[in-house]
mmCIF file of C-alpha atoms in Angstrom:
data_model
loop_
_atom_site.group_PDB
_atom_site.id
_atom_site.type_symbol
_atom_site.label_atom_id
_atom_site.label_comp_id
_atom_site.label_asym_id
_atom_site.label_seq_id
_atom_site.Cartn_x
_atom_site.Cartn_y
_atom_site.Cartn_z
ATOM 1 C CA MET G 20 -68.542 -62.293 47.650
ATOM 2 C CA THR G 21 -66.029 -64.596 49.320
ATOM 3 C CA GLU G 22 -67.728 -67.683 47.925
ATOM 4 C CA ARG G 23 -67.832 -66.257 44.381
ATOM 5 C CA ALA G 24 -64.614 -64.241 44.391
ATOM 6 C CA ASP G 25 -63.196 -66.127 41.407
ATOM 7 C CA LEU G 26 -66.360 -65.618 39.355
ATOM 8 C CA ILE G 27 -66.531 -61.929 40.282
ATOM 9 C CA ALA G 28 -62.888 -61.426 39.310
ATOM 10 C CA PHE G 29 -63.380 -63.265 36.010
ATOM 11 C CA GLN G 30 -66.444 -61.246 35.053
ATOM 12 C CA ALA G 31 -64.732 -58.019 36.136
ATOM 13 C CA VAL G 32 -61.844 -58.788 33.770
ATOM 14 C CA GLN G 33 -64.334 -59.530 30.991
ATOM 15 C CA HIS G 34 -66.165 -56.271 31.688
ATOM 16 C CA VAL G 35 -63.007 -54.169 31.590
ATOM 17 C CA SER G 36 -61.802 -55.974 28.467
ATOM 18 C CA LEU G 37 -65.088 -55.296 26.668
ATOM 19 C CA VAL G 38 -65.090 -51.627 27.684
ATOM 20 C CA VAL G 39 -61.439 -50.949 26.886
ATOM 21 C CA GLN G 40 -61.534 -52.635 23.483
ATOM 22 C CA CYS G 41 -64.794 -50.932 22.496
ATOM 23 C CA VAL G 42 -63.573 -47.524 23.688
ATOM 24 C CA LEU G 43 -60.364 -47.933 21.679
ATOM 25 C CA LEU G 44 -62.320 -48.930 18.580
ATOM 26 C CA GLY G 45 -64.922 -46.220 19.138
ATOM 27 C CA SER G 46 -62.196 -43.601 19.650
ATOM 28 C CA LEU G 47 -60.520 -44.556 16.382
ATOM 29 C CA ILE G 48 -63.850 -44.311 14.572
ATOM 30 C CA GLY G 49 -64.775 -41.024 16.248
ATOM 31 C CA VAL G 50 -61.429 -39.347 15.534
ATOM 32 C CA ALA G 51 -61.380 -40.640 11.946
ATOM 33 C CA VAL G 52 -64.843 -39.223 11.254
ATOM 34 C CA ALA G 53 -63.893 -35.936 12.938
ATOM 35 C CA VAL G 54 -60.810 -35.627 10.733
ATOM 36 C CA LEU G 55 -63.016 -36.036 7.681
ATOM 37 C CA VAL G 56 -65.623 -33.437 8.671
ATOM 38 C CA TYR G 57 -64.078 -30.759 10.896
ATOM 39 C CA ARG G 58 -63.069 -28.450 8.012
ATOM 40 C CA SER G 59 -66.640 -28.307 6.697
ATOM 41 C CA PRO G 60 -69.262 -26.453 8.799
ATOM 42 C CA LYS G 61 -72.103 -28.406 7.189
ATOM 43 C CA ALA G 62 -70.420 -31.770 7.734
ATOM 44 C CA THR G 63 -69.554 -30.756 11.288
ATOM 45 C CA SER G 64 -73.177 -29.860 12.023
ATOM 46 C CA LEU G 65 -74.316 -33.161 10.539
ATOM 47 C CA ALA G 66 -71.799 -35.143 12.621
ATOM 48 C CA ASN G 67 -72.793 -33.311 15.806
ATOM 49 C CA GLY G 68 -76.460 -33.871 15.030
ATOM 50 C CA LEU G 69 -75.959 -37.584 14.466
ATOM 51 C CA SER G 70 -73.965 -37.788 17.686
ATOM 52 C CA ALA G 71 -76.737 -36.079 19.636
ATOM 53 C CA VAL G 72 -79.424 -38.303 18.113
ATOM 54 C CA GLY G 73 -77.348 -41.424 18.716
ATOM 55 C CA LEU G 74 -77.069 -40.664 22.411
ATOM 56 C CA THR G 75 -80.865 -40.530 22.700
ATOM 57 C CA ILE G 76 -81.275 -44.129 21.498
ATOM 58 C CA PRO G 77 -81.998 -46.361 24.521
ATOM 59 C CA ALA G 78 -79.378 -49.071 24.943
ATOM 60 C CA PHE G 79 -82.069 -51.719 25.430
ATOM 61 C CA ALA G 80 -83.694 -50.724 22.143
ATOM 62 C CA LEU G 81 -80.430 -50.869 20.214
ATOM 63 C CA LEU G 82 -79.535 -54.247 21.689
ATOM 64 C CA GLY G 83 -83.002 -55.520 20.821
ATOM 65 C CA ILE G 84 -82.587 -54.377 17.215
ATOM 66 C CA LEU G 85 -79.188 -56.072 16.996
ATOM 67 C CA LEU G 86 -80.616 -59.374 18.220
ATOM 68 C CA ALA G 87 -82.357 -60.032 14.904
ATOM 69 C CA PRO G 88 -79.264 -60.051 12.639
ATOM 70 C CA PHE G 89 -76.634 -61.159 15.184
ATOM 71 C CA GLY G 90 -78.449 -63.196 17.830
ATOM 72 C CA PHE G 91 -77.302 -63.478 21.420
ATOM 73 C CA GLY G 92 -73.664 -63.255 22.447
ATOM 74 C CA ILE G 93 -70.695 -60.968 22.242
ATOM 75 C CA THR G 94 -71.266 -59.560 18.733
ATOM 76 C CA PRO G 95 -74.307 -57.371 19.497
ATOM 77 C CA ALA G 96 -72.678 -56.342 22.781
ATOM 78 C CA VAL G 97 -69.511 -55.160 21.029
ATOM 79 C CA ILE G 98 -71.439 -53.315 18.307
ATOM 80 C CA ALA G 99 -73.687 -51.523 20.807
ATOM 81 C CA VAL G 100 -70.904 -50.558 23.222
ATOM 82 C CA THR G 101 -68.653 -49.374 20.386
ATOM 83 C CA PHE G 102 -71.491 -47.305 18.925
ATOM 84 C CA TYR G 103 -72.047 -45.445 22.179
ATOM 85 C CA ALA G 104 -68.315 -45.165 22.844
ATOM 86 C CA ALA G 105 -67.695 -43.387 19.538
ATOM 87 C CA LEU G 106 -70.257 -40.609 20.026
ATOM 88 C CA PRO G 107 -68.649 -38.478 22.805
ATOM 89 C CA VAL G 108 -65.234 -38.909 21.187
ATOM 90 C CA LEU G 109 -66.591 -37.768 17.829
ATOM 91 C CA ARG G 110 -68.132 -34.629 19.295
ATOM 92 C CA ASN G 111 -65.042 -33.698 21.307
ATOM 93 C CA ALA G 112 -62.688 -34.462 18.433
ATOM 94 C CA VAL G 113 -64.627 -32.146 16.135
ATOM 95 C CA VAL G 114 -64.597 -29.388 18.777
ATOM 96 C CA GLY G 115 -60.908 -29.903 19.510
ATOM 97 C CA LEU G 116 -59.764 -29.900 15.892
ATOM 98 C CA ALA G 117 -61.969 -26.961 14.951
ATOM 99 C CA GLY G 118 -60.635 -25.024 17.930
ATOM 100 C CA VAL G 119 -56.980 -25.219 16.900
ATOM 101 C CA ASP G 120 -55.670 -21.750 16.123
ATOM 102 C CA ARG G 121 -55.733 -21.285 12.354
ATOM 103 C CA ALA G 122 -52.640 -19.081 12.543
ATOM 104 C CA THR G 123 -50.710 -22.021 13.992
ATOM 105 C CA VAL G 124 -51.917 -24.264 11.198
ATOM 106 C CA GLU G 125 -51.016 -21.719 8.539
ATOM 107 C CA SER G 126 -47.561 -21.303 10.070
ATOM 108 C CA ALA G 127 -47.015 -25.048 9.846
ATOM 109 C CA ARG G 128 -48.120 -25.048 6.224
ATOM 110 C CA GLY G 129 -45.900 -22.020 5.574
ATOM 111 C CA ILE G 130 -42.745 -23.887 6.608
ATOM 112 C CA GLY G 131 -43.526 -26.627 4.098
ATOM 113 C CA MET G 132 -45.489 -29.197 6.124
ATOM 114 C CA THR G 133 -48.053 -31.160 4.167
ATOM 115 C CA ARG G 134 -51.690 -31.235 5.228
ATOM 116 C CA ALA G 135 -51.247 -34.756 6.633
ATOM 117 C CA ALA G 136 -48.114 -33.747 8.542
ATOM 118 C CA THR G 137 -49.869 -30.661 9.906
ATOM 119 C CA LEU G 138 -52.772 -32.792 11.074
ATOM 120 C CA MET G 139 -50.579 -35.410 12.771
ATOM 121 C CA ARG G 140 -47.906 -33.129 14.230
ATOM 122 C CA VAL G 141 -49.828 -29.931 14.998
ATOM 123 C CA GLU G 142 -53.618 -30.216 15.003
ATOM 124 C CA LEU G 143 -54.125 -33.591 16.685
ATOM 125 C CA PRO G 144 -51.574 -32.913 19.475
ATOM 126 C CA LEU G 145 -53.174 -29.525 20.193
ATOM 127 C CA ALA G 146 -56.667 -31.048 20.137
ATOM 128 C CA TRP G 147 -55.626 -34.062 22.222
ATOM 129 C CA PRO G 148 -56.725 -32.721 25.665
ATOM 130 C CA VAL G 149 -60.244 -32.120 24.330
ATOM 131 C CA ILE G 150 -60.298 -35.522 22.604
ATOM 132 C CA LEU G 151 -59.102 -37.229 25.786
ATOM 133 C CA ALA G 152 -61.916 -35.559 27.728
ATOM 134 C CA GLY G 153 -64.304 -37.201 25.276
ATOM 135 C CA VAL G 154 -62.590 -40.553 25.802
ATOM 136 C CA ARG G 155 -63.036 -40.197 29.564
ATOM 137 C CA VAL G 156 -66.742 -39.390 29.173
ATOM 138 C CA SER G 157 -67.100 -42.288 26.753
ATOM 139 C CA THR G 158 -65.413 -44.724 29.141
ATOM 140 C CA GLN G 159 -67.608 -43.774 32.091
ATOM 141 C CA MET G 160 -70.761 -43.967 29.975
ATOM 142 C CA VAL G 161 -70.107 -47.357 28.396
ATOM 143 C CA MET G 162 -69.157 -48.939 31.729
ATOM 144 C CA GLY G 163 -72.870 -48.877 32.466
ATOM 145 C CA ILE G 164 -73.934 -49.737 28.930
ATOM 146 C CA ALA G 165 -71.649 -52.776 28.983
ATOM 147 C CA ALA G 166 -73.634 -53.983 32.002
ATOM 148 C CA ILE G 167 -76.868 -53.688 30.001
ATOM 149 C CA ALA G 168 -75.217 -55.861 27.321
ATOM 150 C CA ALA G 169 -75.869 -58.805 29.651
ATOM 151 C CA TYR G 170 -79.413 -58.567 28.253
ATOM 152 C CA VAL G 171 -78.065 -60.218 25.079
ATOM 153 C CA LEU G 172 -75.775 -62.542 27.073
ATOM 154 C CA GLY G 173 -72.770 -60.277 26.619
ATOM 155 C CA PRO G 174 -69.768 -60.676 28.913
ATOM 156 C CA GLY G 175 -69.197 -58.731 32.088
ATOM 157 C CA LEU G 176 -70.622 -57.825 35.462
ATOM 158 C CA GLY G 177 -74.084 -57.102 34.139
ATOM 159 C CA GLY G 178 -74.919 -60.757 34.661
ATOM 160 C CA PHE G 179 -74.858 -60.240 38.425
ATOM 161 C CA ILE G 180 -77.208 -57.263 38.150
ATOM 162 C CA PHE G 181 -79.734 -58.975 35.874
ATOM 163 C CA SER G 182 -79.579 -62.166 37.939
ATOM 164 C CA GLY G 183 -80.265 -60.228 41.120
ATOM 165 C CA LEU G 184 -83.085 -58.163 39.621
ATOM 166 C CA SER G 185 -84.766 -61.257 38.210
ATOM 167 C CA ARG G 186 -84.803 -62.858 41.671
ATOM 168 C CA LEU G 187 -85.771 -59.855 43.814
ATOM 169 C CA GLY G 188 -87.128 -61.130 47.090
ATOM 170 C CA GLY G 189 -85.129 -64.334 46.805
ATOM 171 C CA ALA G 190 -81.980 -65.361 48.624
ATOM 172 C CA ASN G 191 -78.964 -63.158 47.842
ATOM 173 C CA ALA G 192 -80.827 -61.362 45.025
ATOM 174 C CA LEU G 193 -80.013 -57.898 46.371
ATOM 175 C CA ASN G 194 -76.454 -58.946 47.146
ATOM 176 C CA SER G 195 -75.978 -60.082 43.554
ATOM 177 C CA ALA G 196 -77.272 -56.799 42.101
ATOM 178 C CA LEU G 197 -75.203 -54.727 44.527
ATOM 179 C CA THR G 198 -72.063 -56.732 43.792
ATOM 180 C CA GLY G 199 -72.318 -56.038 40.068
ATOM 181 C CA THR G 200 -73.189 -52.368 40.572
ATOM 182 C CA ILE G 201 -70.450 -51.608 43.101
ATOM 183 C CA ALA G 202 -67.827 -53.476 41.083
ATOM 184 C CA ILE G 203 -68.723 -51.455 37.965
ATOM 185 C CA VAL G 204 -68.455 -48.156 39.880
ATOM 186 C CA LEU G 205 -65.053 -49.108 41.293
ATOM 187 C CA LEU G 206 -63.757 -50.206 37.889
ATOM 188 C CA ALA G 207 -65.015 -46.970 36.333
ATOM 189 C CA LEU G 208 -63.072 -44.952 38.903
ATOM 190 C CA VAL G 209 -59.905 -46.967 38.281
ATOM 191 C CA LEU G 210 -60.155 -46.555 34.502
ATOM 192 C CA ASP G 211 -60.751 -42.820 34.872
ATOM 193 C CA LEU G 212 -57.643 -42.461 37.050
ATOM 194 C CA LEU G 213 -55.632 -44.359 34.439
ATOM 195 C CA LEU G 214 -56.918 -42.032 31.710
ATOM 196 C CA VAL G 215 -55.963 -38.996 33.801
ATOM 197 C CA LEU G 216 -52.455 -40.433 34.131
ATOM 198 C CA ALA G 217 -52.358 -41.174 30.399
ATOM 199 C CA GLY G 218 -53.341 -37.571 29.734
ATOM 200 C CA ARG G 219 -50.492 -36.288 31.869
ATOM 201 C CA LEU G 220 -48.039 -38.498 29.995
ATOM 202 C CA THR G 221 -49.297 -37.831 26.469
ATOM 203 C CA THR G 222 -50.311 -34.162 26.533
ATOM 204 C CA PRO G 223 -47.573 -31.832 25.195
ATOM 205 C CA ARG G 224 -46.033 -29.903 28.080
ATOM 206 C CA GLY G 225 -46.684 -26.547 26.439
ATOM 207 C CA ILE G 226 -50.473 -26.973 26.509
ATOM 208 C CA ARG G 227 -50.753 -28.955 29.739
ATOM 209 C CA VAL G 228 -52.956 -27.284 32.351
#
């Protein structure tokens, strides 16, 4: 670790960058889809079903499928990580928006707020704690999936894990795999703490637990 500290730090930054950007993009996609479907029970059931099915797709299989059109590199890694990142956020966003008290929504509409204003100023803020819980789950999940993206030469700490596993029995093979694994766990804990802090700062005081 002391001999490769610079490389470890560089790949750790790449790993966090990949995860954070994909979680942000996946969250935007998940919330946008939830906004479109949460008022319709049939659309909600369809979205939840697709989310459940999507989570059953093995990451290796999805990355393998993406190799054909996109080849090796960052593109299939970003698509795969974003896909998995969006699913927990989508499910939680649908639950959060559907769980907002209808009386509160009707009161907002009764004082003249438009549907868009009600969504942005009432429903999304009230649903935010549930959505943020989905973001936290998504972040923890894709930290590991981003490591698997090394299979398609994606950036991040997964390279240490795959390198170590491919050389098991050789010099420093176990050390390499452990370095990547431990670094990912530590980064996941740090990101989760940051999300907890973000939740405290962004959740309206009246609904904060």
